[in-house]
mmCIF file of C-alpha atoms in Angstrom:
data_model
loop_
_atom_site.group_PDB
_atom_site.id
_atom_site.type_symbol
_atom_site.label_atom_id
_atom_site.label_comp_id
_atom_site.label_asym_id
_atom_site.label_seq_id
_atom_site.Cartn_x
_atom_site.Cartn_y
_atom_site.Cartn_z
ATOM 1 C CA MET A 1 105.955 -1.465 -108.948
ATOM 2 C CA ASP A 2 106.183 -1.376 -112.717
ATOM 3 C CA THR A 3 106.442 2.297 -113.631
ATOM 4 C CA GLY A 4 106.424 1.836 -117.361
ATOM 5 C CA HIS A 5 110.047 2.903 -117.746
ATOM 6 C CA ILE A 6 111.976 0.830 -120.244
ATOM 7 C CA SER A 7 115.100 -0.952 -119.083
ATOM 8 C CA SER A 8 118.376 -0.270 -120.805
ATOM 9 C CA GLY A 9 118.422 -3.794 -122.209
ATOM 10 C CA THR A 10 115.109 -3.291 -123.993
ATOM 11 C CA ARG A 11 115.728 0.288 -124.894
ATOM 12 C CA PHE A 12 119.159 -0.113 -126.385
ATOM 13 C CA GLY A 13 119.728 -3.777 -127.069
ATOM 14 C CA ARG A 14 117.465 -4.553 -130.010
ATOM 15 C CA GLN A 15 118.159 -1.682 -132.376
ATOM 16 C CA THR A 16 121.715 -1.909 -133.663
ATOM 17 C CA SER A 17 121.177 -3.566 -137.047
ATOM 18 C CA ASP A 18 118.017 -1.773 -138.172
ATOM 19 C CA ALA A 19 118.570 1.896 -137.474
ATOM 20 C CA ASP A 20 120.786 4.242 -139.397
ATOM 21 C CA ASP A 21 121.732 7.777 -138.517
ATOM 22 C CA LEU A 22 119.077 9.341 -140.747
ATOM 23 C CA ASP A 23 116.221 7.326 -139.281
ATOM 24 C CA VAL A 24 117.286 7.963 -135.698
ATOM 25 C CA LEU A 25 117.619 11.699 -136.343
ATOM 26 C CA ARG A 26 114.275 11.821 -138.171
ATOM 27 C CA LEU A 27 112.492 10.201 -135.223
ATOM 28 C CA ILE A 28 114.017 12.298 -132.432
ATOM 29 C CA ARG A 29 113.659 15.535 -134.448
ATOM 30 C CA SER A 30 109.996 14.834 -135.268
ATOM 31 C CA ARG A 31 107.432 17.200 -133.781
ATOM 32 C CA ARG A 32 106.365 16.327 -130.231
ATOM 33 C CA VAL A 33 108.833 13.436 -129.943
ATOM 34 C CA GLY A 34 111.230 13.845 -127.023
ATOM 35 C CA PRO A 35 113.720 11.328 -125.593
ATOM 36 C CA THR A 36 111.186 9.463 -123.430
ATOM 37 C CA THR A 37 108.690 9.189 -126.278
ATOM 38 C CA PHE A 38 111.496 8.088 -128.618
ATOM 39 C CA HIS A 39 112.403 5.150 -126.383
ATOM 40 C CA ARG A 40 108.773 4.204 -125.808
ATOM 41 C CA LEU A 41 108.057 4.184 -129.545
ATOM 42 C CA LEU A 42 111.166 2.099 -130.119
ATOM 43 C CA ALA A 43 110.115 -0.454 -127.490
ATOM 44 C CA GLU A 44 106.576 -0.692 -128.904
ATOM 45 C CA HIS A 45 107.512 -0.974 -132.596
ATOM 46 C CA GLY A 46 110.821 -2.848 -132.489
ATOM 47 C CA ASN A 47 112.992 -0.496 -134.522
ATOM 48 C CA VAL A 48 113.265 3.125 -135.582
ATOM 49 C CA ARG A 49 111.984 2.579 -139.133
ATOM 50 C CA GLN A 50 108.770 0.949 -137.901
ATOM 51 C CA ALA A 51 108.316 3.690 -135.301
ATOM 52 C CA LEU A 52 108.609 6.329 -138.039
ATOM 53 C CA LEU A 53 106.016 4.520 -140.157
ATOM 54 C CA ALA A 54 103.627 4.253 -137.201
ATOM 55 C CA LEU A 55 103.991 7.869 -136.048
ATOM 56 C CA PRO A 56 101.419 9.471 -138.412
ATOM 57 C CA ASP A 57 98.770 6.913 -137.453
ATOM 58 C CA LEU A 58 99.487 7.398 -133.764
ATOM 59 C CA ALA A 59 99.176 11.151 -134.189
ATOM 60 C CA ALA A 60 95.912 10.757 -136.139
ATOM 61 C CA ALA A 61 94.509 8.520 -133.395
ATOM 62 C CA ALA A 62 95.408 11.283 -130.939
ATOM 63 C CA GLY A 63 93.473 13.820 -133.030
ATOM 64 C CA VAL A 64 96.501 15.457 -134.689
ATOM 65 C CA LYS A 65 95.768 15.912 -138.403
ATOM 66 C CA ASP A 66 98.281 15.951 -141.257
ATOM 67 C CA TYR A 67 101.162 14.896 -139.012
ATOM 68 C CA ARG A 68 104.448 14.289 -140.823
ATOM 69 C CA PRO A 69 107.677 12.994 -139.250
ATOM 70 C CA CYS A 70 110.850 15.011 -139.662
ATOM 71 C CA PRO A 71 111.766 15.047 -143.382
ATOM 72 C CA GLU A 72 114.801 13.071 -144.481
ATOM 73 C CA GLY A 73 116.353 16.227 -145.924
ATOM 74 C CA VAL A 74 116.355 17.916 -142.520
ATOM 75 C CA ALA A 75 118.141 14.947 -140.934
ATOM 76 C CA ALA A 76 120.634 14.843 -143.820
ATOM 77 C CA ALA A 77 121.344 18.545 -143.367
ATOM 78 C CA GLU A 78 122.046 17.943 -139.670
ATOM 79 C CA LEU A 79 124.527 15.196 -140.525
ATOM 80 C CA ALA A 80 126.238 17.513 -143.013
ATOM 81 C CA ALA A 81 126.393 20.310 -140.431
ATOM 82 C CA GLY A 82 127.958 17.917 -137.938
ATOM 83 C CA ARG A 83 130.643 16.858 -140.390
ATOM 84 C CA LYS A 84 131.375 20.488 -141.216
ATOM 85 C CA ALA A 85 131.770 21.248 -137.492
ATOM 86 C CA GLY A 86 134.203 18.355 -137.071
ATOM 87 C CA ALA A 87 131.736 16.590 -134.789
ATOM 88 C CA ARG A 88 130.807 12.930 -134.541
ATOM 89 C CA LEU A 89 127.318 11.506 -134.003
ATOM 90 C CA ILE A 90 127.049 8.943 -131.202
ATOM 91 C CA ARG A 91 123.765 7.043 -131.353
ATOM 92 C CA PHE A 92 122.103 5.409 -128.348
ATOM 93 C CA ASP A 93 123.028 1.953 -129.738
ATOM 94 C CA SER A 94 126.722 2.766 -130.194
ATOM 95 C CA PRO A 95 129.338 1.099 -127.969
ATOM 96 C CA ASP A 96 130.760 4.612 -127.462
ATOM 97 C CA TYR A 97 127.536 5.812 -125.825
ATOM 98 C CA PRO A 98 128.229 6.132 -122.060
ATOM 99 C CA GLN A 99 126.555 3.366 -120.051
ATOM 100 C CA ALA A 100 125.744 5.624 -117.081
ATOM 101 C CA LEU A 101 123.775 7.974 -119.328
ATOM 102 C CA ARG A 102 121.933 5.016 -120.871
ATOM 103 C CA GLU A 103 120.443 4.234 -117.477
ATOM 104 C CA ILE A 104 118.435 7.448 -117.048
ATOM 105 C CA ASP A 105 114.772 7.466 -118.083
ATOM 106 C CA ASP A 106 115.097 10.273 -120.630
ATOM 107 C CA ALA A 107 118.521 9.415 -122.069
ATOM 108 C CA PRO A 108 119.259 11.455 -125.216
ATOM 109 C CA PRO A 109 118.947 9.206 -128.293
ATOM 110 C CA VAL A 110 121.874 10.989 -129.955
ATOM 111 C CA LEU A 111 124.917 12.941 -128.833
ATOM 112 C CA TRP A 112 127.083 15.143 -131.005
ATOM 113 C CA LEU A 113 130.715 14.969 -129.880
ATOM 114 C CA ARG A 114 133.926 16.874 -130.503
ATOM 115 C CA GLY A 115 136.876 15.137 -128.908
ATOM 116 C CA SER A 116 137.327 11.582 -127.659
ATOM 117 C CA PRO A 117 134.353 9.466 -126.488
ATOM 118 C CA GLU A 118 136.600 7.667 -124.008
ATOM 119 C CA TRP A 119 136.280 10.568 -121.566
ATOM 120 C CA LEU A 120 132.515 10.033 -121.301
ATOM 121 C CA SER A 121 133.023 6.800 -119.373
ATOM 122 C CA ARG A 122 136.287 7.446 -117.517
ATOM 123 C CA LYS A 123 134.976 7.853 -113.930
ATOM 124 C CA PRO A 124 133.104 11.141 -114.588
ATOM 125 C CA VAL A 125 132.207 13.442 -111.683
ATOM 126 C CA ALA A 126 130.337 16.724 -112.143
ATOM 127 C CA VAL A 127 131.706 19.892 -110.527
ATOM 128 C CA ILE A 128 129.178 22.729 -110.850
ATOM 129 C CA GLY A 129 128.159 25.951 -109.148
ATOM 130 C CA ALA A 130 127.507 29.666 -109.363
ATOM 131 C CA ARG A 131 128.216 31.782 -112.420
ATOM 132 C CA ASN A 132 129.009 34.747 -110.161
ATOM 133 C CA ALA A 133 131.273 32.707 -107.917
ATOM 134 C CA SER A 134 133.373 34.409 -105.253
ATOM 135 C CA SER A 135 137.151 34.427 -105.308
ATOM 136 C CA LEU A 136 137.147 31.824 -102.541
ATOM 137 C CA GLY A 137 134.639 29.710 -104.485
ATOM 138 C CA LEU A 138 136.813 29.776 -107.594
ATOM 139 C CA ARG A 139 139.887 28.758 -105.590
ATOM 140 C CA MET A 140 137.913 25.906 -104.064
ATOM 141 C CA THR A 141 136.742 24.844 -107.538
ATOM 142 C CA ARG A 142 140.248 24.789 -108.984
ATOM 143 C CA ALA A 143 141.549 22.709 -106.082
ATOM 144 C CA MET A 144 138.557 20.345 -106.259
ATOM 145 C CA ALA A 145 138.772 19.785 -110.019
ATOM 146 C CA SER A 146 142.542 19.329 -110.147
ATOM 147 C CA GLY A 147 142.422 16.970 -107.155
ATOM 148 C CA LEU A 148 139.705 14.832 -108.731
ATOM 149 C CA GLY A 149 141.646 14.729 -112.004
ATOM 150 C CA GLU A 150 144.807 13.609 -110.232
ATOM 151 C CA ALA A 151 142.763 10.884 -108.510
ATOM 152 C CA GLY A 152 141.755 9.500 -111.914
ATOM 153 C CA PHE A 153 138.316 11.114 -112.346
ATOM 154 C CA THR A 154 137.044 13.051 -115.358
ATOM 155 C CA VAL A 155 135.534 16.417 -114.404
ATOM 156 C CA VAL A 156 132.160 17.182 -116.041
ATOM 157 C CA ALA A 157 130.588 20.657 -116.179
ATOM 158 C CA GLY A 158 128.508 22.863 -118.451
ATOM 159 C CA LEU A 159 131.061 25.424 -119.767
ATOM 160 C CA ALA A 160 129.172 28.223 -117.978
ATOM 161 C CA ARG A 161 130.874 31.228 -116.446
ATOM 162 C CA GLY A 162 132.210 31.014 -112.911
ATOM 163 C CA VAL A 163 132.554 27.597 -111.280
ATOM 164 C CA ASP A 164 132.129 25.600 -114.504
ATOM 165 C CA THR A 165 134.860 27.533 -116.305
ATOM 166 C CA ALA A 166 137.248 27.202 -113.359
ATOM 167 C CA ALA A 167 136.565 23.449 -113.131
ATOM 168 C CA HIS A 168 137.234 22.868 -116.837
ATOM 169 C CA ASN A 169 140.445 24.912 -116.793
ATOM 170 C CA ALA A 170 141.809 23.114 -113.743
ATOM 171 C CA ALA A 171 140.971 19.679 -115.174
ATOM 172 C CA LEU A 172 142.404 20.242 -118.678
ATOM 173 C CA PRO A 173 145.655 18.356 -117.920
ATOM 174 C CA THR A 174 143.733 15.275 -116.742
ATOM 175 C CA GLY A 175 140.652 15.392 -118.999
ATOM 176 C CA THR A 176 137.297 17.149 -118.799
ATOM 177 C CA VAL A 177 133.870 16.952 -120.480
ATOM 178 C CA ALA A 178 131.734 20.007 -121.294
ATOM 179 C CA VAL A 179 128.010 19.432 -121.843
ATOM 180 C CA MET A 180 126.661 22.148 -124.134
ATOM 181 C CA ALA A 181 123.176 23.670 -124.030
ATOM 182 C CA GLY A 182 123.268 24.609 -127.724
ATOM 183 C CA GLY A 183 124.998 23.002 -130.677
ATOM 184 C CA VAL A 184 128.374 21.439 -130.080
ATOM 185 C CA ASN A 185 129.929 24.106 -132.335
ATOM 186 C CA VAL A 186 128.104 27.076 -130.752
ATOM 187 C CA ILE A 187 130.213 28.207 -127.811
ATOM 188 C CA TYR A 188 128.394 29.926 -124.978
ATOM 189 C CA PRO A 189 129.492 32.111 -123.365
ATOM 190 C CA PRO A 190 131.599 33.381 -126.308
ATOM 191 C CA GLU A 191 134.599 34.186 -124.112
ATOM 192 C CA ASN A 192 135.064 30.443 -123.561
ATOM 193 C CA ALA A 193 135.862 29.766 -127.235
ATOM 194 C CA VAL A 194 139.555 29.102 -126.555
ATOM 195 C CA LEU A 195 138.703 26.902 -123.568
ATOM 196 C CA ALA A 196 136.212 24.931 -125.667
ATOM 197 C CA ALA A 197 138.870 24.317 -128.336
ATOM 198 C CA GLN A 198 141.255 23.053 -125.658
ATOM 199 C CA ILE A 199 138.577 20.743 -124.242
ATOM 200 C CA ALA A 200 137.927 19.310 -127.714
ATOM 201 C CA GLU A 201 141.647 18.461 -127.921
ATOM 202 C CA LYS A 202 142.132 17.142 -124.379
ATOM 203 C CA GLY A 203 138.642 15.938 -123.446
ATOM 204 C CA ALA A 204 135.198 16.091 -125.014
ATOM 205 C CA LEU A 205 132.441 18.552 -125.918
ATOM 206 C CA ILE A 206 128.972 16.975 -126.205
ATOM 207 C CA SER A 207 125.428 18.126 -126.961
ATOM 208 C CA GLU A 208 122.100 16.512 -127.810
ATOM 209 C CA GLN A 209 121.111 19.540 -129.907
ATOM 210 C CA PRO A 210 121.740 19.770 -133.677
ATOM 211 C CA PRO A 211 124.995 21.500 -134.644
ATOM 212 C CA GLY A 212 124.466 25.207 -135.141
ATOM 213 C CA THR A 213 121.681 25.446 -132.538
ATOM 214 C CA GLU A 214 121.850 28.674 -130.527
ATOM 215 C CA PRO A 215 121.310 27.961 -126.811
ATOM 216 C CA ALA A 216 117.873 28.995 -125.533
ATOM 217 C CA ALA A 217 116.538 29.101 -121.974
ATOM 218 C CA ARG A 218 114.640 25.828 -122.424
ATOM 219 C CA HIS A 219 117.844 23.991 -123.373
ATOM 220 C CA PHE A 220 119.645 24.501 -120.067
ATOM 221 C CA PRO A 221 117.438 22.331 -117.785
ATOM 222 C CA THR A 222 117.598 19.467 -120.293
ATOM 223 C CA ARG A 223 121.370 19.957 -120.586
ATOM 224 C CA ASN A 224 121.618 19.689 -116.796
ATOM 225 C CA ARG A 225 120.075 16.207 -116.718
ATOM 226 C CA ILE A 226 122.857 15.042 -119.064
ATOM 227 C CA ILE A 227 125.526 16.487 -116.746
ATOM 228 C CA SER A 228 124.139 14.524 -113.801
ATOM 229 C CA GLY A 229 123.214 11.431 -115.825
ATOM 230 C CA LEU A 230 126.720 11.151 -117.200
ATOM 231 C CA SER A 231 128.334 11.461 -113.763
ATOM 232 C CA ARG A 232 128.867 9.116 -110.857
ATOM 233 C CA ALA A 233 128.403 12.007 -108.454
ATOM 234 C CA VAL A 234 127.592 15.726 -108.529
ATOM 235 C CA VAL A 235 129.618 18.195 -106.448
ATOM 236 C CA VAL A 236 128.082 21.650 -105.951
ATOM 237 C CA ILE A 237 130.328 24.603 -105.070
ATOM 238 C CA GLU A 238 128.448 27.859 -104.365
ATOM 239 C CA ALA A 239 124.847 27.875 -105.546
ATOM 240 C CA ALA A 240 122.054 30.321 -104.775
ATOM 241 C CA HIS A 241 118.743 29.185 -103.322
ATOM 242 C CA ARG A 242 117.179 29.101 -106.812
ATOM 243 C CA SER A 243 119.767 28.173 -109.406
ATOM 244 C CA GLY A 244 120.477 25.824 -112.266
ATOM 245 C CA SER A 245 122.959 23.974 -110.091
ATOM 246 C CA LEU A 246 120.146 22.910 -107.788
ATOM 247 C CA ILE A 247 118.199 21.641 -110.809
ATOM 248 C CA THR A 248 121.196 19.491 -111.672
ATOM 249 C CA ALA A 249 121.407 18.275 -108.069
ATOM 250 C CA ARG A 250 117.699 17.390 -108.121
ATOM 251 C CA ASN A 251 118.191 15.491 -111.379
ATOM 252 C CA ALA A 252 121.103 13.642 -109.805
ATOM 253 C CA LEU A 253 118.934 12.503 -106.910
ATOM 254 C CA ASP A 254 116.209 11.351 -109.303
ATOM 255 C CA GLN A 255 118.842 9.416 -111.263
ATOM 256 C CA GLY A 256 120.290 7.739 -108.169
ATOM 257 C CA ARG A 257 123.566 9.671 -108.209
ATOM 258 C CA ASP A 258 125.470 10.875 -105.141
ATOM 259 C CA VAL A 259 125.052 14.580 -104.381
ATOM 260 C CA MET A 260 127.776 16.429 -102.473
ATOM 261 C CA ALA A 261 128.121 20.082 -101.545
ATOM 262 C CA VAL A 262 130.747 22.443 -100.183
ATOM 263 C CA PRO A 263 129.350 24.447 -97.237
ATOM 264 C CA GLY A 264 129.493 28.241 -97.154
ATOM 265 C CA HIS A 265 128.859 31.143 -94.827
ATOM 266 C CA PRO A 266 125.161 31.396 -93.820
ATOM 267 C CA MET A 267 125.147 35.102 -94.689
ATOM 268 C CA ASP A 268 126.427 34.553 -98.254
ATOM 269 C CA ALA A 269 123.519 34.160 -100.698
ATOM 270 C CA ARG A 270 125.804 32.233 -103.046
ATOM 271 C CA ALA A 271 126.115 29.498 -100.411
ATOM 272 C CA ALA A 272 122.394 29.210 -99.632
ATOM 273 C CA GLY A 273 121.799 26.386 -102.104
ATOM 274 C CA CYS A 274 124.775 24.329 -100.933
ATOM 275 C CA ASN A 275 123.834 24.756 -97.285
ATOM 276 C CA MET A 276 120.254 23.718 -98.087
ATOM 277 C CA LEU A 277 121.479 20.590 -99.922
ATOM 278 C CA ILE A 278 123.594 19.609 -96.915
ATOM 279 C CA ARG A 279 120.661 20.220 -94.574
ATOM 280 C CA ASP A 280 118.541 17.937 -96.743
ATOM 281 C CA GLY A 281 121.064 15.090 -96.768
ATOM 282 C CA ALA A 282 123.773 15.862 -99.327
ATOM 283 C CA VAL A 283 127.291 14.802 -98.320
ATOM 284 C CA LEU A 284 129.375 17.657 -96.925
ATOM 285 C CA VAL A 285 132.751 17.796 -98.689
ATOM 286 C CA ARG A 286 135.732 20.103 -98.199
ATOM 287 C CA ASN A 287 138.138 18.847 -100.857
ATOM 288 C CA ALA A 288 138.692 16.193 -103.512
ATOM 289 C CA GLY A 289 139.773 13.684 -100.868
ATOM 290 C CA ASP A 290 136.360 13.918 -99.202
ATOM 291 C CA VAL A 291 134.666 13.277 -102.556
ATOM 292 C CA VAL A 292 136.797 10.214 -103.311
ATOM 293 C CA GLU A 293 136.216 8.847 -99.800
ATOM 294 C CA ALA A 294 132.450 9.379 -100.009
ATOM 295 C CA MET A 295 132.267 7.625 -103.385
ATOM 296 C CA THR A 296 134.320 4.709 -102.080
ATOM 297 C CA VAL A 297 131.988 4.277 -99.113
ATOM 298 C CA ALA A 298 128.922 4.501 -101.365
ATOM 299 C CA ASN A 299 130.340 1.873 -103.749
ATOM 300 C CA ASP A 300 131.157 -0.455 -100.845
ATOM 301 C CA LEU A 301 127.615 -0.132 -99.487
ATOM 302 C CA THR A 302 126.128 -0.802 -102.920
ATOM 303 C CA SER A 303 128.284 -3.911 -103.379
ATOM 304 C CA SER A 304 127.392 -5.173 -99.900
ATOM 305 C CA THR A 305 123.660 -4.636 -100.457
ATOM 306 C CA ALA A 306 123.765 -6.404 -103.810
ATOM 307 C CA SER A 307 125.599 -9.363 -102.253
ATOM 308 C CA GLU A 308 123.064 -9.611 -99.410
ATOM 309 C CA SER A 309 120.179 -9.491 -101.893
ATOM 310 C CA ARG A 310 121.669 -12.373 -103.889
ATOM 311 C CA ASP A 311 122.143 -14.410 -100.707
ATOM 312 C CA ASN A 312 118.555 -13.748 -99.610
ATOM 313 C CA ILE A 313 117.181 -14.806 -102.977
ATOM 314 C CA ALA A 314 119.254 -18.001 -102.905
ATOM 315 C CA ASN A 315 118.097 -18.875 -99.371
ATOM 316 C CA ASP A 316 114.418 -18.013 -99.768
ATOM 317 C CA PRO A 317 112.145 -21.087 -99.544
ATOM 318 C CA PRO A 318 109.965 -21.805 -102.592
ATOM 319 C CA ALA A 319 106.592 -20.091 -102.589
ATOM 320 C CA PRO A 320 103.711 -22.356 -101.529
ATOM 321 C CA THR A 321 101.531 -23.617 -104.334
ATOM 322 C CA THR A 322 97.761 -23.268 -104.264
ATOM 323 C CA SER A 323 95.155 -25.145 -106.170
ATOM 324 C CA PRO A 324 93.303 -23.216 -108.843
ATOM 325 C CA GLY A 325 89.847 -21.977 -107.973
ATOM 326 C CA PRO A 326 86.669 -22.298 -110.004
ATOM 327 C CA ARG A 327 86.977 -21.371 -113.674
ATOM 328 C CA GLY A 328 83.826 -19.268 -113.826
ATOM 329 C CA PRO A 329 83.840 -15.759 -115.377
ATOM 330 C CA GLN A 330 86.110 -13.424 -113.425
ATOM 331 C CA PRO A 331 86.070 -9.595 -113.536
ATOM 332 C CA ASP A 332 89.128 -7.910 -115.023
ATOM 333 C CA THR A 333 90.671 -6.446 -111.886
ATOM 334 C CA ARG A 334 93.702 -5.076 -113.730
ATOM 335 C CA ILE A 335 91.803 -1.981 -114.851
ATOM 336 C CA PRO A 336 89.894 0.053 -112.256
ATOM 337 C CA ALA A 337 86.206 0.376 -112.937
ATOM 338 C CA ALA A 338 86.623 4.130 -113.446
ATOM 339 C CA ASP A 339 88.881 3.443 -116.469
ATOM 340 C CA ARG A 340 86.762 0.895 -118.294
ATOM 341 C CA GLY A 341 85.148 3.680 -120.275
ATOM 342 C CA GLY A 342 88.088 3.685 -122.693
ATOM 343 C CA PRO A 343 91.087 5.887 -123.502
ATOM 344 C CA VAL A 344 89.146 9.155 -123.628
ATOM 345 C CA GLN A 345 88.076 8.828 -120.016
ATOM 346 C CA LEU A 346 91.596 7.803 -118.999
ATOM 347 C CA GLU A 347 93.072 10.838 -120.761
ATOM 348 C CA ALA A 348 90.592 13.062 -118.911
ATOM 349 C CA ARG A 349 91.667 11.531 -115.575
ATOM 350 C CA ILE A 350 95.331 12.143 -116.405
ATOM 351 C CA LEU A 351 94.695 15.779 -117.361
ATOM 352 C CA SER A 352 92.660 16.342 -114.183
ATOM 353 C CA ARG A 353 95.669 15.327 -112.095
ATOM 354 C CA LEU A 354 98.143 17.565 -113.912
ATOM 355 C CA SER A 355 98.789 21.296 -113.696
ATOM 356 C CA PRO A 356 101.329 23.708 -115.196
ATOM 357 C CA SER A 357 103.604 22.723 -112.305
ATOM 358 C CA PRO A 358 105.617 19.521 -112.968
ATOM 359 C CA THR A 359 104.302 16.191 -111.643
ATOM 360 C CA ASP A 360 106.400 13.034 -111.374
ATOM 361 C CA GLU A 361 105.171 10.471 -113.916
ATOM 362 C CA ASN A 362 105.670 7.571 -111.489
ATOM 363 C CA ASP A 363 103.548 9.332 -108.861
ATOM 364 C CA LEU A 364 100.842 10.028 -111.441
ATOM 365 C CA ILE A 365 100.658 6.366 -112.497
ATOM 366 C CA ARG A 366 100.577 5.302 -108.849
ATOM 367 C CA ASP A 367 97.723 7.715 -108.108
ATOM 368 C CA LEU A 368 95.754 6.496 -111.126
ATOM 369 C CA GLY A 369 96.068 2.914 -109.929
ATOM 370 C CA ILE A 370 96.266 1.473 -113.438
ATOM 371 C CA PRO A 371 98.817 -0.664 -115.296
ATOM 372 C CA ALA A 372 101.827 1.341 -116.426
ATOM 373 C CA ALA A 373 101.326 0.232 -120.026
ATOM 374 C CA SER A 374 97.794 1.688 -120.109
ATOM 375 C CA ALA A 375 98.994 4.972 -118.636
ATOM 376 C CA ALA A 376 101.955 5.134 -121.054
ATOM 377 C CA ALA A 377 99.709 4.824 -124.107
ATOM 378 C CA ALA A 378 97.375 7.565 -122.880
ATOM 379 C CA ILE A 379 100.271 9.862 -121.942
ATOM 380 C CA LEU A 380 101.830 9.383 -125.374
ATOM 381 C CA SER A 381 98.502 10.261 -127.019
ATOM 382 C CA LEU A 382 98.187 13.438 -124.940
ATOM 383 C CA GLU A 383 101.777 14.395 -125.752
ATOM 384 C CA LEU A 384 101.147 14.023 -129.473
ATOM 385 C CA GLN A 385 98.028 16.165 -129.084
ATOM 386 C CA GLY A 386 100.163 18.838 -127.460
ATOM 387 C CA ARG A 387 98.085 18.783 -124.263
ATOM 388 C CA LEU A 388 100.922 17.817 -121.933
ATOM 389 C CA THR A 389 104.684 18.308 -121.964
ATOM 390 C CA ARG A 390 107.459 16.008 -120.800
ATOM 391 C CA LEU A 391 110.126 17.632 -118.653
ATOM 392 C CA ALA A 392 113.519 16.500 -117.435
ATOM 393 C CA GLY A 393 113.595 14.005 -114.605
ATOM 394 C CA GLY A 394 110.544 11.994 -115.712
ATOM 395 C CA ARG A 395 108.049 14.768 -114.964
ATOM 396 C CA LEU A 396 104.889 15.898 -116.767
ATOM 397 C CA ALA A 397 103.030 19.210 -116.927
ATOM 398 C CA LEU A 398 100.053 20.674 -118.754
ATOM 399 C CA SER A 399 101.055 22.438 -121.961
#
């Protein structure tokens, strides 16, 4: 089923010559424009400049008065702040932008980077877990991260206390990537300032936020979808029943990544999340060797399935042809009768199916029973009106 998501070829392939850094920053920093809306506007209008020109009219059609895109001066100030921080802007249409991250539905249009972009595509695997990790959990993390590095993988984490810090430290000799919740020059927690400097020299620090941005609670879930989107697999070591690590694991599943977990004692609350992931189908791993083996098996299965699909397509007989029927007036069956009252009625139907709790956009479109393009236009209008909010993982909620 067509879900309305834009393929990477459409989303990233047509923009290189037209966009410059200022235009891209102006569009993504404009009010009520997030990554998914950015890519949809780009697909509908052909390039960033045309999307910027169309944005006020789109907002007016959605009932938002006096809408103005992000001023050029604000985008220029962000570029200047990045240069001052020693950071580099990687746009979505840059060859340095990691291909794996391109494939997720809400890929960040820009990344600020300190370090080398090569690490973003050098077999990245996320190693994440509890901030208040146990001594055993930290030992497991160090062994896991160093083992993966020695096997040729780049360890990805979020520079948080506990498991993330241990993973970065252990992987420094072989290369590691830290995904920041705030600006790429705002180190959080502060005690990791030296570690962050070492990562910038031996790996990469990245963030989708403007340089100088202080990390806020809302930034961490969106940061987590970059950790998983960048990685081939996500390994969880010690995670409570409700934790940010489980959000990252859920994102990984939504993005089609492998999820693996280290089991823990049933009486240890810090192991509850890992044990739950394993119960629900995550791969149980005990060391880096288990991770490498699981990824090898998964890659072999993917290659085999792709080969079988190609063979089936090649061997399928041609579809039978049928003669056309009478050419009399036919009803438009593409749009359900309930939606032929126009966009206002469609927007009302969308709002009636949403709540403050997140709803998967694909499920919503399926429930509405309408073409994805029709739903996308109505959702964009509601987003510009501020009546719904896009969340990580392709989910929607009432504002």
